[in-house]
N, CA, C and O atoms as a GROMACS GRO file, in nm:
protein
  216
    1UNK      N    1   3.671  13.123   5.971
    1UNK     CA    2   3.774  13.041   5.907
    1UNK      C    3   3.809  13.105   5.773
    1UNK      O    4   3.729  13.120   5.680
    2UNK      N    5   3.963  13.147   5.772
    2UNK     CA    6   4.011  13.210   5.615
    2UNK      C    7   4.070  13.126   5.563
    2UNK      O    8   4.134  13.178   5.471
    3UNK      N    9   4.091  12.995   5.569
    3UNK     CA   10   4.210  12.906   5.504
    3UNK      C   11   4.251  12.948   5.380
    3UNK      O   12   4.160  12.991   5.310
    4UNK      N   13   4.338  12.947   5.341
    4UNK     CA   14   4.370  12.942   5.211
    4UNK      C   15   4.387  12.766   5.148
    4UNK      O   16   4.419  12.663   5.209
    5UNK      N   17   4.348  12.790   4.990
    5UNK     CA   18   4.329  12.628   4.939
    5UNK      C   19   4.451  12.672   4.841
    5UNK      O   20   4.475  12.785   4.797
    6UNK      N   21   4.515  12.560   4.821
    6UNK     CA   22   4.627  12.555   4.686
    6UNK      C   23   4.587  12.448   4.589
    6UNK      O   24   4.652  12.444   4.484
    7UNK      N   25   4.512  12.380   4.602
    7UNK     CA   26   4.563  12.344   4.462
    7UNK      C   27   4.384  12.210   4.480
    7UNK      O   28   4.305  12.222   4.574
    8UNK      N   29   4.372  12.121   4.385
    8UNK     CA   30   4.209  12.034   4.359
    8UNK      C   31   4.182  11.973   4.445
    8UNK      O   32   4.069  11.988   4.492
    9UNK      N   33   4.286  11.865   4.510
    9UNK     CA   34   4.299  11.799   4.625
    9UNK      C   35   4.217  11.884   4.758
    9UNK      O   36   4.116  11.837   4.811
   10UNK      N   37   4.266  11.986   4.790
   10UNK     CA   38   4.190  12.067   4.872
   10UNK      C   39   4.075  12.059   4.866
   10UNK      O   40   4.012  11.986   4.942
   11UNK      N   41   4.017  12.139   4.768
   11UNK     CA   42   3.898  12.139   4.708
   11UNK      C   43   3.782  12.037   4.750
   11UNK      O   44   3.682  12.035   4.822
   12UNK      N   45   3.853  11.953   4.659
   12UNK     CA   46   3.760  11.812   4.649
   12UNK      C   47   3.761  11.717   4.848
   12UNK      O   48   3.699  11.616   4.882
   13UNK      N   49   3.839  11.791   4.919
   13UNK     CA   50   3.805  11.751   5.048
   13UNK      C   51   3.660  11.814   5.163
   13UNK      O   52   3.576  11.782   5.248
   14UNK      N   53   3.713  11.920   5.087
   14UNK     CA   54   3.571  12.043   5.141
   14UNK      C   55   3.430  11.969   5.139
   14UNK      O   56   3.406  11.879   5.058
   15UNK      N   57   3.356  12.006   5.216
   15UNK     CA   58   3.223  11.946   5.248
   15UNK      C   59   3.090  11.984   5.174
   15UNK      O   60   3.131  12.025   5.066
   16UNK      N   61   3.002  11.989   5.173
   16UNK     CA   62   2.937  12.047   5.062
   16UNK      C   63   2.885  12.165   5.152
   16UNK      O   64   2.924  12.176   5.268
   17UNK      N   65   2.798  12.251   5.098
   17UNK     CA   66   2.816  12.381   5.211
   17UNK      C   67   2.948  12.472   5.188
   17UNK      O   68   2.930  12.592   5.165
   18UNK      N   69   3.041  12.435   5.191
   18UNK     CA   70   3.167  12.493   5.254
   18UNK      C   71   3.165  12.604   5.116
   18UNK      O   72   3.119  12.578   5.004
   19UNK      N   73   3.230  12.732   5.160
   19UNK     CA   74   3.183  12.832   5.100
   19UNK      C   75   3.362  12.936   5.062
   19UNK      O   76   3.442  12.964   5.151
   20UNK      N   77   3.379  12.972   4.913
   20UNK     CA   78   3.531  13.012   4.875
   20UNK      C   79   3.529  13.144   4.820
   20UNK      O   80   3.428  13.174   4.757
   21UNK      N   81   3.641  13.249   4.833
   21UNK     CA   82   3.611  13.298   4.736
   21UNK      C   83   3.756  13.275   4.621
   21UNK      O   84   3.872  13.242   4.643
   22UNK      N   85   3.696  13.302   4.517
   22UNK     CA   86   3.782  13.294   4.376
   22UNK      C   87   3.810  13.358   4.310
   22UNK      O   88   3.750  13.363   4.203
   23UNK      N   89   3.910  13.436   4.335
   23UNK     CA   90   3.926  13.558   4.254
   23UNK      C   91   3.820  13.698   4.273
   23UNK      O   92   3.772  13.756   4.175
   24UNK      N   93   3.799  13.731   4.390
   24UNK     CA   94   3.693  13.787   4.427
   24UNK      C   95   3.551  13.745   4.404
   24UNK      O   96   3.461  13.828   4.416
   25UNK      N   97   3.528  13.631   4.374
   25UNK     CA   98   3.371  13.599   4.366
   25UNK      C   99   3.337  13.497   4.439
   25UNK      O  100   3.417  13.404   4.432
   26UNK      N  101   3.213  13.478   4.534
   26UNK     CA  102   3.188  13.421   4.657
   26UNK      C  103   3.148  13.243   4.554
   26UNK      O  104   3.087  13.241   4.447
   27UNK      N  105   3.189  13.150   4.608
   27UNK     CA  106   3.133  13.046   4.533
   27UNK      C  107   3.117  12.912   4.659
   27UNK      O  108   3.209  12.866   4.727
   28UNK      N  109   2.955  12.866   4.662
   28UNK     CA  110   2.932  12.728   4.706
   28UNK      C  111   2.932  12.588   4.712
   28UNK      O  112   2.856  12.518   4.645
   29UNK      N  113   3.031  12.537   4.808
   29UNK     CA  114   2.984  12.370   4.743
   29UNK      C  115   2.852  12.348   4.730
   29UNK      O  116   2.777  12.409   4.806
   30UNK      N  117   2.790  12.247   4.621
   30UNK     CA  118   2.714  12.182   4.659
   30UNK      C  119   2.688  12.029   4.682
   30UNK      O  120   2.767  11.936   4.702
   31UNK      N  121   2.592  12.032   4.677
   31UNK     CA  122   2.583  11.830   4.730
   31UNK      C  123   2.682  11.754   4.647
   31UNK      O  124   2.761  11.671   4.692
   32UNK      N  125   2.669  11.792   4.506
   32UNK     CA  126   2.705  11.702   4.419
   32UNK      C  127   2.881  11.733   4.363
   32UNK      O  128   2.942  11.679   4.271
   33UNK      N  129   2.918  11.819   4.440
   33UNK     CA  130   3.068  11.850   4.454
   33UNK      C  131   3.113  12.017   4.366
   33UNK      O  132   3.200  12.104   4.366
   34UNK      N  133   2.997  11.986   4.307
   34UNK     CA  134   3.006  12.148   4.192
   34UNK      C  135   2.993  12.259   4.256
   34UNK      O  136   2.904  12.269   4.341
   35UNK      N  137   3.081  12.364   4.226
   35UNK     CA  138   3.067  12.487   4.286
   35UNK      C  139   3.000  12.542   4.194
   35UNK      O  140   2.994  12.504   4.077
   36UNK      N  141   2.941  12.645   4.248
   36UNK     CA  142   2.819  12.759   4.222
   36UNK      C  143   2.825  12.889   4.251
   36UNK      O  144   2.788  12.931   4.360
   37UNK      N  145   2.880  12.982   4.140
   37UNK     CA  146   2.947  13.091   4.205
   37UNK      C  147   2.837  13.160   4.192
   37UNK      O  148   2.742  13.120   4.124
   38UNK      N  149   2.841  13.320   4.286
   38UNK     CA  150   2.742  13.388   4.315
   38UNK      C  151   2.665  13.466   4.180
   38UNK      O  152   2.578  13.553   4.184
   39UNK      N  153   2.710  13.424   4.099
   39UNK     CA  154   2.642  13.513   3.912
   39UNK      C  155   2.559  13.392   3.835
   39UNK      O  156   2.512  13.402   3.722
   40UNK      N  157   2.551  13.254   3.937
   40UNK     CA  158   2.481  13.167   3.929
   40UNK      C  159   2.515  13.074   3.835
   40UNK      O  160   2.427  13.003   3.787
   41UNK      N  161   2.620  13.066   3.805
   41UNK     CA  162   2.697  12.960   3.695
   41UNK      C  163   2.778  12.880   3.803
   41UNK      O  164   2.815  12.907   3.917
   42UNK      N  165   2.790  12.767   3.718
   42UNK     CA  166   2.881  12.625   3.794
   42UNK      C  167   3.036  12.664   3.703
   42UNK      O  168   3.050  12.677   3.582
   43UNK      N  169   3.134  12.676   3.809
   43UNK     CA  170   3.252  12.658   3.748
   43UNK      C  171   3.328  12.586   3.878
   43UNK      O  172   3.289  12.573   3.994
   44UNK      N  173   3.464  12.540   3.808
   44UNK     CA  174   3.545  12.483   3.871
   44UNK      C  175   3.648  12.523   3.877
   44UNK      O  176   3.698  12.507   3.766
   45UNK      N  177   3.746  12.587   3.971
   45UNK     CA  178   3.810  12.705   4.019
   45UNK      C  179   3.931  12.647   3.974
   45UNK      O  180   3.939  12.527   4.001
   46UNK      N  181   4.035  12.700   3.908
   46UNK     CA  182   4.142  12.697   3.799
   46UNK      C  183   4.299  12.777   3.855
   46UNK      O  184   4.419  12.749   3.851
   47UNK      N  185   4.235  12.862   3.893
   47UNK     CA  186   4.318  12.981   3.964
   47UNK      C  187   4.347  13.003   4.095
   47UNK      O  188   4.275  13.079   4.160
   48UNK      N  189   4.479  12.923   4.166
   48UNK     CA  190   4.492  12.897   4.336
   48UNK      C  191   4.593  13.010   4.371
   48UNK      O  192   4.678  13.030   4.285
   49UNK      N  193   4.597  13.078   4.471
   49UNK     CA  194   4.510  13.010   4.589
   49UNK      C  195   4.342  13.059   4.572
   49UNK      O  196   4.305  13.141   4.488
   50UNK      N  197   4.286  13.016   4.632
   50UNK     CA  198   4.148  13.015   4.661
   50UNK      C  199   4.099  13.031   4.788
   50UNK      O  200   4.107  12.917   4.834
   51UNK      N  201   4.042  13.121   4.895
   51UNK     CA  202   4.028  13.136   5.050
   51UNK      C  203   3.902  13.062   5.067
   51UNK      O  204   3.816  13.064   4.980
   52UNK      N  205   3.895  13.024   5.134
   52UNK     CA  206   3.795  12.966   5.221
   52UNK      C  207   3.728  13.033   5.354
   52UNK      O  208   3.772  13.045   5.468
   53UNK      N  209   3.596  13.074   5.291
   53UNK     CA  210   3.542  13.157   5.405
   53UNK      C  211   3.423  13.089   5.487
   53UNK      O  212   3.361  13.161   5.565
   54UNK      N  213   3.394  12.974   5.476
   54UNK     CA  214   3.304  12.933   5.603
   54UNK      C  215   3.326  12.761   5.540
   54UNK      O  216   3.275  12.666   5.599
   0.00000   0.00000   0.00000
């Protein structure tokens, strides 16, 4: 699955698990809705589109 996301709404539908990348960097939902990008910081993705890779 490559979806592309546009815009928070998206986002905030995604499941926890569900896995993006952002500007080339791989980032995880987690339980509590916060993404967790792979350099191990929590950010919240600003810059759409955004792909969705699993």
């Amino acid at each position: 699955m490559r979806e592309l996301i546009h815009d928070t709404d998206q986002l905030d539908a995604l499941p926890p698990g569900a896995r993006i990348v952002d500007q080339g960097v791989r980032a995880t939902k987690t339980d509590d809705g916060a993404w967790l990008y792979e350099t191990g910081m929590f950010w919240e993705p600003i810059r759409f589109p955004v792909r969705r890779i699993k």
